[in-house]
PDB file of C-alpha atoms in Angstrom:
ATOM      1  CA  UNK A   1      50.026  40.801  10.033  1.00  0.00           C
ATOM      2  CA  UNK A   2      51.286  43.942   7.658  1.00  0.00           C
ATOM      3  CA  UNK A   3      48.139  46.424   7.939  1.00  0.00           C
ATOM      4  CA  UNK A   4      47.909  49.618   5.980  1.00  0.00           C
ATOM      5  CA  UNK A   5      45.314  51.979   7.310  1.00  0.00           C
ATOM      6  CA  UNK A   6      44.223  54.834   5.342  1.00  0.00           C
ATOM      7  CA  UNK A   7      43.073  57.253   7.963  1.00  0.00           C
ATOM      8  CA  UNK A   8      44.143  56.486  11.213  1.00  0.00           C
ATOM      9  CA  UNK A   9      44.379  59.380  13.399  1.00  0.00           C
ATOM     10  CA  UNK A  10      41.237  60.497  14.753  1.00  0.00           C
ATOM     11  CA  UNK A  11      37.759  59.037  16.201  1.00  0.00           C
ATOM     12  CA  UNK A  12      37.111  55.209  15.116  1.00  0.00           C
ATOM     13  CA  UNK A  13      39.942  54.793  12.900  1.00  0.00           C
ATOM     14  CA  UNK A  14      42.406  55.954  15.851  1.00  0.00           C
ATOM     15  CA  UNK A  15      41.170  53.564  17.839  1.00  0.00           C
ATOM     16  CA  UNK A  16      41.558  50.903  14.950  1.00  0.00           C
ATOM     17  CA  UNK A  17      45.259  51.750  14.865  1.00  0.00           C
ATOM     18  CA  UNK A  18      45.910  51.332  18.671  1.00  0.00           C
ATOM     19  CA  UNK A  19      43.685  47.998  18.843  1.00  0.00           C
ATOM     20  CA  UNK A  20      45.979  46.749  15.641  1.00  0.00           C
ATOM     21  CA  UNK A  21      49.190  48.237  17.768  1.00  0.00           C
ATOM     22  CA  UNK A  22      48.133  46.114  21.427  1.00  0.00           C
ATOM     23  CA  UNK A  23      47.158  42.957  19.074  1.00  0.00           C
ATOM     24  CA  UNK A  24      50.950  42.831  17.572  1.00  0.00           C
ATOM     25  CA  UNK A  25      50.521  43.555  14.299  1.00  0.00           C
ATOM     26  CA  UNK A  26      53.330  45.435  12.034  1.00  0.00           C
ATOM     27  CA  UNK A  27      50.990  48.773  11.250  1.00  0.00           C
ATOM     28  CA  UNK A  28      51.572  51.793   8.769  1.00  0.00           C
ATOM     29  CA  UNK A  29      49.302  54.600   8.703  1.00  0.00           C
ATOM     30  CA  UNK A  30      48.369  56.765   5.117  1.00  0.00           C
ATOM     31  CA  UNK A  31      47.522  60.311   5.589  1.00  0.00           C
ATOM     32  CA  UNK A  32      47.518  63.957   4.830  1.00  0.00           C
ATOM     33  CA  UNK A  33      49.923  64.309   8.408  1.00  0.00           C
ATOM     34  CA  UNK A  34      47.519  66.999   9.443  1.00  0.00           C
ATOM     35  CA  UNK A  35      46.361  65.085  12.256  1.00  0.00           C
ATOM     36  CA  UNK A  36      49.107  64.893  15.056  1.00  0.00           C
ATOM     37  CA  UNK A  37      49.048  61.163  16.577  1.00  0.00           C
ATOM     38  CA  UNK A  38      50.641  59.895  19.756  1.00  0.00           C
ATOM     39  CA  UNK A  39      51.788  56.102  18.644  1.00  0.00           C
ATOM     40  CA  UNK A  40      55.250  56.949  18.499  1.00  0.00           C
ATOM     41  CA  UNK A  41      57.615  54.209  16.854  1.00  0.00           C
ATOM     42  CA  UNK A  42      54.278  52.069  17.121  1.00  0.00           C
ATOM     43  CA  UNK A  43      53.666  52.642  13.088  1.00  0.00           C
ATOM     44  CA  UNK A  44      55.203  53.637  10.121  1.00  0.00           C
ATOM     45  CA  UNK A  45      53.667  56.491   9.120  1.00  0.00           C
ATOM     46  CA  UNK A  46      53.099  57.971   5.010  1.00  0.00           C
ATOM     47  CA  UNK A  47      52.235  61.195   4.344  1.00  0.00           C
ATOM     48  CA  UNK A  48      49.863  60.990   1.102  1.00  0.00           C
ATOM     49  CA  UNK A  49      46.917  62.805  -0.654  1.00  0.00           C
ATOM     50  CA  UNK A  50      44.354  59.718  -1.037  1.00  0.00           C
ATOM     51  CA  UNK A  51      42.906  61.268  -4.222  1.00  0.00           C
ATOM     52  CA  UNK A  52      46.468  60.207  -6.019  1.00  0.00           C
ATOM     53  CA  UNK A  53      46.779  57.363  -7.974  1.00  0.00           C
ATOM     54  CA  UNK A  54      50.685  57.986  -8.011  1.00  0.00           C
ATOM     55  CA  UNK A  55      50.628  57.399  -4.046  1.00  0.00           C
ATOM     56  CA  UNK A  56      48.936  54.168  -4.008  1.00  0.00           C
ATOM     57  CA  UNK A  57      50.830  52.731  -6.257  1.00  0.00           C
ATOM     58  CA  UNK A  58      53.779  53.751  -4.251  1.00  0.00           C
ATOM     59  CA  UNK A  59      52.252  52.311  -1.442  1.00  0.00           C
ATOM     60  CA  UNK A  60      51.798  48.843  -3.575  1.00  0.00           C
ATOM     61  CA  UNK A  61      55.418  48.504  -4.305  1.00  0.00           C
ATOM     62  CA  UNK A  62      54.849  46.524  -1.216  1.00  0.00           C
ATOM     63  CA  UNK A  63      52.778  43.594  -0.523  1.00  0.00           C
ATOM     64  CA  UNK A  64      49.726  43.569   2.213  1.00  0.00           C
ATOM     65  CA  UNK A  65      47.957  41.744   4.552  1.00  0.00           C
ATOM     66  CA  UNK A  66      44.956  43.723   4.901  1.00  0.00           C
ATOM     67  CA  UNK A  67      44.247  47.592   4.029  1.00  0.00           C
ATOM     68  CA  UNK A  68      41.674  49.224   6.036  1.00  0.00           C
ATOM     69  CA  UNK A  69      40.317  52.183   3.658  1.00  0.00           C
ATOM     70  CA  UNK A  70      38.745  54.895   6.190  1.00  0.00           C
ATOM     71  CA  UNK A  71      39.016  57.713   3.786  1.00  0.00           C
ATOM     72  CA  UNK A  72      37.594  57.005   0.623  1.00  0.00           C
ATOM     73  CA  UNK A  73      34.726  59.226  -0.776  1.00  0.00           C
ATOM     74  CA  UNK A  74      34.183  59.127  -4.941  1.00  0.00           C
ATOM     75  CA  UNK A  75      34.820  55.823  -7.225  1.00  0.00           C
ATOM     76  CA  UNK A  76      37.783  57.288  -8.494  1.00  0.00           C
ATOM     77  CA  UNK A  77      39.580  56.742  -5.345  1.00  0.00           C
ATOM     78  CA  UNK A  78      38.304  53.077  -5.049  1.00  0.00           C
ATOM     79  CA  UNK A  79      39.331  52.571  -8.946  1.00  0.00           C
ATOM     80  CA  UNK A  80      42.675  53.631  -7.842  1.00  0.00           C
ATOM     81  CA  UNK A  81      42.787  51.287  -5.233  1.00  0.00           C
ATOM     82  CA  UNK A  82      41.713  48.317  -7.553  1.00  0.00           C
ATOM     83  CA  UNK A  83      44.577  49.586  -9.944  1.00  0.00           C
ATOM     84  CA  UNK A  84      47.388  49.765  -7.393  1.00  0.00           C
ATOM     85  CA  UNK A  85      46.673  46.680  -4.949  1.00  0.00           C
ATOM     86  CA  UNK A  86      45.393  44.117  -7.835  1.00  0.00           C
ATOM     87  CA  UNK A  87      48.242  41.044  -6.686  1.00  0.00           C
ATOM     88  CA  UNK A  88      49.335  43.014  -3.460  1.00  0.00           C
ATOM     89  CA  UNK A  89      46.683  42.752  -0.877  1.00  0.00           C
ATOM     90  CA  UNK A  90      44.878  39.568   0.536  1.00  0.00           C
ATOM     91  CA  UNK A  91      41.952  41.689   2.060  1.00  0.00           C
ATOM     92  CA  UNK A  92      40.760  45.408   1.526  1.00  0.00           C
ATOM     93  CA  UNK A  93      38.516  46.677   4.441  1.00  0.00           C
ATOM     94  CA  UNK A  94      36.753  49.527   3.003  1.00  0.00           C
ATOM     95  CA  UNK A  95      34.467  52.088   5.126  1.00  0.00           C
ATOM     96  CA  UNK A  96      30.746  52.537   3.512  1.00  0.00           C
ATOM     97  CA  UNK A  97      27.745  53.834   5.277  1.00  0.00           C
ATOM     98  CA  UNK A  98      24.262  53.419   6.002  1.00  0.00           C
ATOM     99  CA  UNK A  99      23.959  56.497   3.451  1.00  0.00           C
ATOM    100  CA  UNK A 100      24.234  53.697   0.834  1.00  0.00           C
ATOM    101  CA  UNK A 101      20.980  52.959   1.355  1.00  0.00           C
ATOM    102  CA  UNK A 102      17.638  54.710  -0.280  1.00  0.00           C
ATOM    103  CA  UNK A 103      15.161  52.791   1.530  1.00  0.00           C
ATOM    104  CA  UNK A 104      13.411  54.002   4.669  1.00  0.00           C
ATOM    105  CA  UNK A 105      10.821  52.906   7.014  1.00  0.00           C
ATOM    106  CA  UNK A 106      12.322  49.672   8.071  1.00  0.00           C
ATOM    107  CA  UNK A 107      15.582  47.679   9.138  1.00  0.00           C
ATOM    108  CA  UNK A 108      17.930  47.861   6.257  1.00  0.00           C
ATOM    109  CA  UNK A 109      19.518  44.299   5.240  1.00  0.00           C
ATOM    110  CA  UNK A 110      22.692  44.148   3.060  1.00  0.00           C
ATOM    111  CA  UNK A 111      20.721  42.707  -0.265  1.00  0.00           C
ATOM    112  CA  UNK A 112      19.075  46.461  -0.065  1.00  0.00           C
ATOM    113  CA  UNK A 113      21.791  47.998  -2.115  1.00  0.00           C
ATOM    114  CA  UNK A 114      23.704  45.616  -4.099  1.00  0.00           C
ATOM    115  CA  UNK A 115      26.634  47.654  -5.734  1.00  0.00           C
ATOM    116  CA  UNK A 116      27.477  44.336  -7.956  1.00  0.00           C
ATOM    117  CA  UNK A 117      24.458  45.410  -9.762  1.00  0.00           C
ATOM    118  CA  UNK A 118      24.678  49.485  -9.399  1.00  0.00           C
ATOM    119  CA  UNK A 119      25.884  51.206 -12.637  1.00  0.00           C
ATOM    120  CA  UNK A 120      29.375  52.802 -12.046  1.00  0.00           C
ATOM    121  CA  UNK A 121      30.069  56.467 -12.883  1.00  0.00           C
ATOM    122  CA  UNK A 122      33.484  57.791 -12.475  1.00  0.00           C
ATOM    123  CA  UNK A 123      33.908  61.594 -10.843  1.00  0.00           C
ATOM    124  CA  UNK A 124      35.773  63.095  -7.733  1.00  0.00           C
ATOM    125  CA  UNK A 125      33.867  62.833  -4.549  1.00  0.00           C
ATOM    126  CA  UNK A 126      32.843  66.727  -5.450  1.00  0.00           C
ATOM    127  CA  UNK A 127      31.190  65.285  -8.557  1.00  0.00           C
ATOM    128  CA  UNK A 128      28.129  63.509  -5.748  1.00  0.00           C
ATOM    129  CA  UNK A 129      26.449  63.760  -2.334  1.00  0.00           C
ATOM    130  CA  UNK A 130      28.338  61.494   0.391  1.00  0.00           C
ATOM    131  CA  UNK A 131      25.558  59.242   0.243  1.00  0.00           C
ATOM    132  CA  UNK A 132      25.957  58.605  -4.110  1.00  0.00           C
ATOM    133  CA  UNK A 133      29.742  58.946  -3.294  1.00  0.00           C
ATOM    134  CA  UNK A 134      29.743  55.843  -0.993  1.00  0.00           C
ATOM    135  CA  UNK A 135      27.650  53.596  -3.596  1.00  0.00           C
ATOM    136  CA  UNK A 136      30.140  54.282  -6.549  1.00  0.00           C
ATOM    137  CA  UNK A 137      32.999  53.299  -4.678  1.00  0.00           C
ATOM    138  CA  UNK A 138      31.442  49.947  -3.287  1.00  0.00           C
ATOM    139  CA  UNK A 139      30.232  49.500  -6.904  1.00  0.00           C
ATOM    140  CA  UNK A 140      33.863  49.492  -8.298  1.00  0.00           C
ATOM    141  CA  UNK A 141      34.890  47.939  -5.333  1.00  0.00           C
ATOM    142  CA  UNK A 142      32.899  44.666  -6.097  1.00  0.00           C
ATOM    143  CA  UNK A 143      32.755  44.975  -9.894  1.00  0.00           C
ATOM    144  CA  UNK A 144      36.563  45.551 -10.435  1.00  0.00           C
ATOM    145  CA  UNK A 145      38.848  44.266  -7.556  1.00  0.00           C
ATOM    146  CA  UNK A 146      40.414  41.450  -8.071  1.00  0.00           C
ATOM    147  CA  UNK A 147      41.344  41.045  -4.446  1.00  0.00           C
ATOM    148  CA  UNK A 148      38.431  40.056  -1.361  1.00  0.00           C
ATOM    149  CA  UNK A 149      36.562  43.374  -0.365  1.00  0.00           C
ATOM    150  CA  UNK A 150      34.890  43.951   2.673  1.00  0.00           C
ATOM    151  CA  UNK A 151      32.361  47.078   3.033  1.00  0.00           C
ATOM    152  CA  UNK A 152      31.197  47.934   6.034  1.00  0.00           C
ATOM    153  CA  UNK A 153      28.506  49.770   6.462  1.00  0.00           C
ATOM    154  CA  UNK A 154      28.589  51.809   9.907  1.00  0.00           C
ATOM    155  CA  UNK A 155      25.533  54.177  10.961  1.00  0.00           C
ATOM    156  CA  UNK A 156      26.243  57.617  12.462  1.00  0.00           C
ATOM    157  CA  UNK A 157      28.934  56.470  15.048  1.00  0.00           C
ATOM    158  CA  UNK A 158      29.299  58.525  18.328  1.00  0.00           C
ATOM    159  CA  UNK A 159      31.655  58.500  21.050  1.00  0.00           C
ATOM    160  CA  UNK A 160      33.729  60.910  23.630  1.00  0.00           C
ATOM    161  CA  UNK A 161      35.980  61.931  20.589  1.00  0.00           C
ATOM    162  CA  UNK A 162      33.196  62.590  18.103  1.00  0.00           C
ATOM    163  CA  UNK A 163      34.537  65.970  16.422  1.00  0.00           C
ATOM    164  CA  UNK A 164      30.935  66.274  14.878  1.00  0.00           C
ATOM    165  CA  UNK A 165      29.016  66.790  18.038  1.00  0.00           C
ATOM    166  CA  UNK A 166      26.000  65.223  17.245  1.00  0.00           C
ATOM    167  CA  UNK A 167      25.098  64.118  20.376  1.00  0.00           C
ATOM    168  CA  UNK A 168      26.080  67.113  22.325  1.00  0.00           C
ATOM    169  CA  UNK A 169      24.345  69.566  19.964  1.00  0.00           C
ATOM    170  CA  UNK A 170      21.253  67.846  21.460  1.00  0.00           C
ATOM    171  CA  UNK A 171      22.241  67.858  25.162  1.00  0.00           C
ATOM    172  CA  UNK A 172      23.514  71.804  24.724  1.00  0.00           C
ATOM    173  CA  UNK A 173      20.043  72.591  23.029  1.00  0.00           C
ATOM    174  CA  UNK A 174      18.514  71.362  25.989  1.00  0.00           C
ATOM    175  CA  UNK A 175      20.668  72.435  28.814  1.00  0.00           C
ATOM    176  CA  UNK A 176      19.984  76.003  27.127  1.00  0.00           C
ATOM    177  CA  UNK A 177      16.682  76.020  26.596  1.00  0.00           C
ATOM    178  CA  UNK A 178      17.015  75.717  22.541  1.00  0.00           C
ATOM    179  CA  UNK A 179      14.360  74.548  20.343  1.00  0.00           C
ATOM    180  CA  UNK A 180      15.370  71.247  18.645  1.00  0.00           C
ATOM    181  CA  UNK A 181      13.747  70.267  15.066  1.00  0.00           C
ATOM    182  CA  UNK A 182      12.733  67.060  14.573  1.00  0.00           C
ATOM    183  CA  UNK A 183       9.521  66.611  12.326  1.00  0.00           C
ATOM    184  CA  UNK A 184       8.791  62.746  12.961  1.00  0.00           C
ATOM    185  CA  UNK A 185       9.318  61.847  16.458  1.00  0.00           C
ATOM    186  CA  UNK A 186       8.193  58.287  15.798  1.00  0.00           C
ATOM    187  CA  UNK A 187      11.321  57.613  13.326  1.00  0.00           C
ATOM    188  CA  UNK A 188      13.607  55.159  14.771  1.00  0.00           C
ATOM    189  CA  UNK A 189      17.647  55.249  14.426  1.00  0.00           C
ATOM    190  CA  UNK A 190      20.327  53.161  15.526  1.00  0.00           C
ATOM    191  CA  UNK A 191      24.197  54.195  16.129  1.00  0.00           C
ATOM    192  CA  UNK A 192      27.541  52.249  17.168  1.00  0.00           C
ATOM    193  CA  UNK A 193      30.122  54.103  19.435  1.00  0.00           C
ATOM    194  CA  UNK A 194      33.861  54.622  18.127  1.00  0.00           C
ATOM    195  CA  UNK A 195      35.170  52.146  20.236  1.00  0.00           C
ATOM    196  CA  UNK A 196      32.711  49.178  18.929  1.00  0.00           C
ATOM    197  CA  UNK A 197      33.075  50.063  15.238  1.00  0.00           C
ATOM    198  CA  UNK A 198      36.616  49.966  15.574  1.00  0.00           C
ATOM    199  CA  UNK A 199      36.788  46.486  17.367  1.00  0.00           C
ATOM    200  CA  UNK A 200      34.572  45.217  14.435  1.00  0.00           C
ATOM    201  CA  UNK A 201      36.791  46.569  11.975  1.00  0.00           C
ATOM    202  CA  UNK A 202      39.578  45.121  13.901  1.00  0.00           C
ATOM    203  CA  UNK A 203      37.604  41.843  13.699  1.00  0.00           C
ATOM    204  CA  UNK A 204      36.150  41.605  10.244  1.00  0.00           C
ATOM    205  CA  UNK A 205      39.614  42.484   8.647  1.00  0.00           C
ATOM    206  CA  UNK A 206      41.952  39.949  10.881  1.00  0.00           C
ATOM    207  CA  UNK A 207      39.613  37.221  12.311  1.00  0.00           C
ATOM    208  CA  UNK A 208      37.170  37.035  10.026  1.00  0.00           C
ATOM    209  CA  UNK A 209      36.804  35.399   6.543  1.00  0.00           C
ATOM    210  CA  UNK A 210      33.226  37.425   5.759  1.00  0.00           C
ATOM    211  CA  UNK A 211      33.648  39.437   2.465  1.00  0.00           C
ATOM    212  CA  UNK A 212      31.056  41.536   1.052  1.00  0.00           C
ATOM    213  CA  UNK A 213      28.803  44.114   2.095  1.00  0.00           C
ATOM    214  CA  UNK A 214      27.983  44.041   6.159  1.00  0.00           C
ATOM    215  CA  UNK A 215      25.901  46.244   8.429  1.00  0.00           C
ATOM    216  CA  UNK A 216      27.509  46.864  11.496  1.00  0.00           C
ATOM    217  CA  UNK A 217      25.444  48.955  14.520  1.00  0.00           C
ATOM    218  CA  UNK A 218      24.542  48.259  17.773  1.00  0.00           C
ATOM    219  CA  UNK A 219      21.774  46.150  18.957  1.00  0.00           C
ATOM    220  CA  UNK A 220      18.366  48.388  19.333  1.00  0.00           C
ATOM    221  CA  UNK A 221      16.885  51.534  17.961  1.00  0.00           C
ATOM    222  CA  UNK A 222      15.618  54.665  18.959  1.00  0.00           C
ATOM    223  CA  UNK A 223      12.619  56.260  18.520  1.00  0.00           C
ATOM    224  CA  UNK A 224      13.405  59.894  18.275  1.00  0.00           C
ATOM    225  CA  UNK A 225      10.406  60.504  20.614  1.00  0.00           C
ATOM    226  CA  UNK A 226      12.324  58.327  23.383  1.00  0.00           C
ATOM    227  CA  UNK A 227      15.628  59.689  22.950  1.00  0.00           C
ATOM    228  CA  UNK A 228      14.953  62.576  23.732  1.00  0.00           C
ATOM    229  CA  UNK A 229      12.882  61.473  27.088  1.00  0.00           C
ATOM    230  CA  UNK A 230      16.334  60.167  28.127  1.00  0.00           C
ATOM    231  CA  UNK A 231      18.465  63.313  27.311  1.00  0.00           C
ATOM    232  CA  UNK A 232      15.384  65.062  29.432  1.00  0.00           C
ATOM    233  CA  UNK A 233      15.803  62.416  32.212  1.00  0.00           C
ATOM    234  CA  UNK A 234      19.510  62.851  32.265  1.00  0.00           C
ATOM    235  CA  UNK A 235      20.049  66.598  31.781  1.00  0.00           C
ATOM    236  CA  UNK A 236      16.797  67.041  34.356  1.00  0.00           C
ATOM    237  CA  UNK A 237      15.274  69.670  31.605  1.00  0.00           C
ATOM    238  CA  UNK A 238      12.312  69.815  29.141  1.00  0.00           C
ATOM    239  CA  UNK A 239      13.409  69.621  25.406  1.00  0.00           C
ATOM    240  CA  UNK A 240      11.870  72.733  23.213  1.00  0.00           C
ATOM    241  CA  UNK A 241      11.386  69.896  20.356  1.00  0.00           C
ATOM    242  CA  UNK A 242       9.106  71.919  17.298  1.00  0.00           C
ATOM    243  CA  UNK A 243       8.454  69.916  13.923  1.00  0.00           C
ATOM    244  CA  UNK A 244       9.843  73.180  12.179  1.00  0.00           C
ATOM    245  CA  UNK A 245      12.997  75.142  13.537  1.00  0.00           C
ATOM    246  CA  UNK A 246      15.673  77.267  11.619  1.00  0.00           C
ATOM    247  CA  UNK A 247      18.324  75.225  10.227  1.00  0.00           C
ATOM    248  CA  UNK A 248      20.980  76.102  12.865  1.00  0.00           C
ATOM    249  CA  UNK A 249      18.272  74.348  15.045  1.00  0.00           C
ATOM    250  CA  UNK A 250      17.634  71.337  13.315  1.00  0.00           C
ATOM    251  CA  UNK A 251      18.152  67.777  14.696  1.00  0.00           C
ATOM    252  CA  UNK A 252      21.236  66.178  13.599  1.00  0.00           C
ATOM    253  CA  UNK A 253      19.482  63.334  14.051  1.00  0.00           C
ATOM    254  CA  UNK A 254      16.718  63.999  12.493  1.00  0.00           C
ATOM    255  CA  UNK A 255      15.281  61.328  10.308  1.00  0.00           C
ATOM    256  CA  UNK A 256      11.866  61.886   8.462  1.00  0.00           C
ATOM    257  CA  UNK A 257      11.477  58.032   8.500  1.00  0.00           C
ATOM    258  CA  UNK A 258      12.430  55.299  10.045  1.00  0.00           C
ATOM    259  CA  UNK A 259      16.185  54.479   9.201  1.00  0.00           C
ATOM    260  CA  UNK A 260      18.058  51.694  10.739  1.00  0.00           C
ATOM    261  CA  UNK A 261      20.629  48.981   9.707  1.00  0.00           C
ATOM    262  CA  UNK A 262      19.825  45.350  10.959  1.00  0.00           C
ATOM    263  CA  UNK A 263      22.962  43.693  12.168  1.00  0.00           C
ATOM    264  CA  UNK A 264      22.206  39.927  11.894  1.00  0.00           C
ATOM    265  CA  UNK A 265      24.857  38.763   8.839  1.00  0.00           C
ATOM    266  CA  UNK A 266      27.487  40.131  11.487  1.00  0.00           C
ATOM    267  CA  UNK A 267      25.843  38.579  14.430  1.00  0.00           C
ATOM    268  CA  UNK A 268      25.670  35.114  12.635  1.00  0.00           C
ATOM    269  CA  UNK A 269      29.501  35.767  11.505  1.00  0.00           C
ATOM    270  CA  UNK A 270      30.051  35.167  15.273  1.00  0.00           C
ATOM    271  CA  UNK A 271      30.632  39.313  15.899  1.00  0.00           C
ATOM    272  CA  UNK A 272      28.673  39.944  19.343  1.00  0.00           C
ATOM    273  CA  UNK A 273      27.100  44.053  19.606  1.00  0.00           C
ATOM    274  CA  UNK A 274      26.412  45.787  22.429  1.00  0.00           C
ATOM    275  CA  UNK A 275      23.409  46.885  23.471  1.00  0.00           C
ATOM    276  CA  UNK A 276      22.118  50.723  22.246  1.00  0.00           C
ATOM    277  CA  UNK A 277      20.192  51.261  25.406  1.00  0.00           C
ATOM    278  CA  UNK A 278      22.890  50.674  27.652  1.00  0.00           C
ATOM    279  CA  UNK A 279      25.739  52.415  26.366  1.00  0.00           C
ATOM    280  CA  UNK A 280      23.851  55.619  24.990  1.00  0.00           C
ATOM    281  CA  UNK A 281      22.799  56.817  28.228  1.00  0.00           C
ATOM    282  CA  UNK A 282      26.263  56.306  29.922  1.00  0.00           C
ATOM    283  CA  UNK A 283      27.680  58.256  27.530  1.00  0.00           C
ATOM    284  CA  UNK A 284      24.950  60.945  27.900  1.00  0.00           C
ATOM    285  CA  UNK A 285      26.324  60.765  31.632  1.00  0.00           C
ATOM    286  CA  UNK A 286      30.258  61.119  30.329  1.00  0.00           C
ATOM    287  CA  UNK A 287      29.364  64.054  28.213  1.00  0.00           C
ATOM    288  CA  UNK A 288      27.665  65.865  31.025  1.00  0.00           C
ATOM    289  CA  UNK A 289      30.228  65.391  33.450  1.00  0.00           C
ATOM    290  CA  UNK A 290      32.782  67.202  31.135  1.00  0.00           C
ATOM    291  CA  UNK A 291      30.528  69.920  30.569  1.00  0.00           C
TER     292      UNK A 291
END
């Protein structure tokens, strides 16, 4: 297949270029080229400013397979996309978030934000939060394409390569005696690892026929309360956890309520998750063996 990836060279969507790379498929790669790769003569590679209609539309002098949209942050962008790929794409992959959602305090199903229905204001992704961001672009997405969308909605997604740290601010914090803020302990969360959200990209844009908004995490939660009893069990030290902390010391992780995507559309599409509780504490173990 002829894949355009918008954001390919770091964390998830790397790993969605190599997968698309060792499957066969003929790959190019849209970005800012501030991000040095390693695929070689693997991809075709354009250098582009994603906020520019005129670069799209350069990009859709050619026709497409399937574009996987990593980087796309305000509805402008997505009514840009709609604009340049109306008649040139058979399926647009586009990158949402659990942030989409307003609800908490339970497992979050796809009908919980429906952006067919969600009023659509145009602005920059300055013009919102990421979370407001996210919902006008899915809204234009599914009001205005003309081509099959796909939005999936990952939840915080950690692995090796995570530039953000989330999951070693919390092993740091308590390999140095920190104080960690987390004000509801009870609150449950769920994650996916880099590798597994970019083998269900890989999946829902070139063997699957599923359109629409679709959670995609792995199977379980956390309460807060028990993940940290397995960093403690891991690292072999007491966490300094206190319900109010300076800011610097605050939880990336932590959730006031319960906040959690259920997975079972994808499941019944036939995609198969791994397990939370498995792979979380492994990679507890990787990160402490490179530290």
């Amino acid at each position: 297949m002829k894949i355009l990836v918008f954001g390919g060279t770091r964390f998830f969507g790397k790993k969605l270029v190599e997968r698309l790379i060792s499957e066969g498929h003929d790959v190019t790669i849209g970005t800012r080229g501030k991000t040095e790769d390693h695929f070689g003569d693997a991809v075709k590679r354009v250098v582009l400013n994603r906020e520019s209609r005129d670069a799209l539309f350069q990009l859709a002098k050619e026709e497409w397979d399937v574009i996987y949209d990593n980087i796309c942050f305000s509805p402008k962008e997505a009514l840009y996309a709609v604009d340049a790929f109306k008649g040139k794409v058979k399926r647009y992959i586009y990158t949402s978030s659990l942030s989409v959602y307003s609800q908490k305090g339970r497992a979050l199903v796809e009908d919980d934000f429906n952006p067919e229905h969600y009023e659509i204001v145009i602005g920059d992704k300055e013009d919102f939060d990421y979370g407001e961001g996210k919902r006008l672009a899915e809204a234009v997405f599914f009001q205005k394409a003309s081509f099959p969308i796909v939005a999936v909605r990952f939840p915080i997604v950690l692995g090796l390569d995570d530039y953000t740290k989330r999951l070693h601010f919390h092993i740091e914090h308590i390999k140095n005696h920190q104080e960690i803020g987390i004000s509801n302990g009870q609150a449950e969360i769920g994650f996916i690892t880099s590798d597994e959200a970019a083998q269900f990209l890989a999946w829902v844009g070139v063997e699957s026929d599923v359109t629409g908004p679709i959670n995609a995490a792995s199977n379980g939660t956390y309460a807060l309360n028990g993940f940290i009893k397995m960093l403690e069990a891991k690292t072999g030290e007491l966490a300094l956890v206190e319900e109010v902390t300076d800011d610097a010391d605050d939880s990336p992780f932590g959730i006031e309520k319960t906040y959690y995507l259920d997975n079972t559309k994808a499941t019944e599409a036939g995609f198969v998750f791994k397990e939370l509780k498995e792979w979380l504490p492994a990679l507890v173990t990787d990160i402490l063996k490179e530290n």
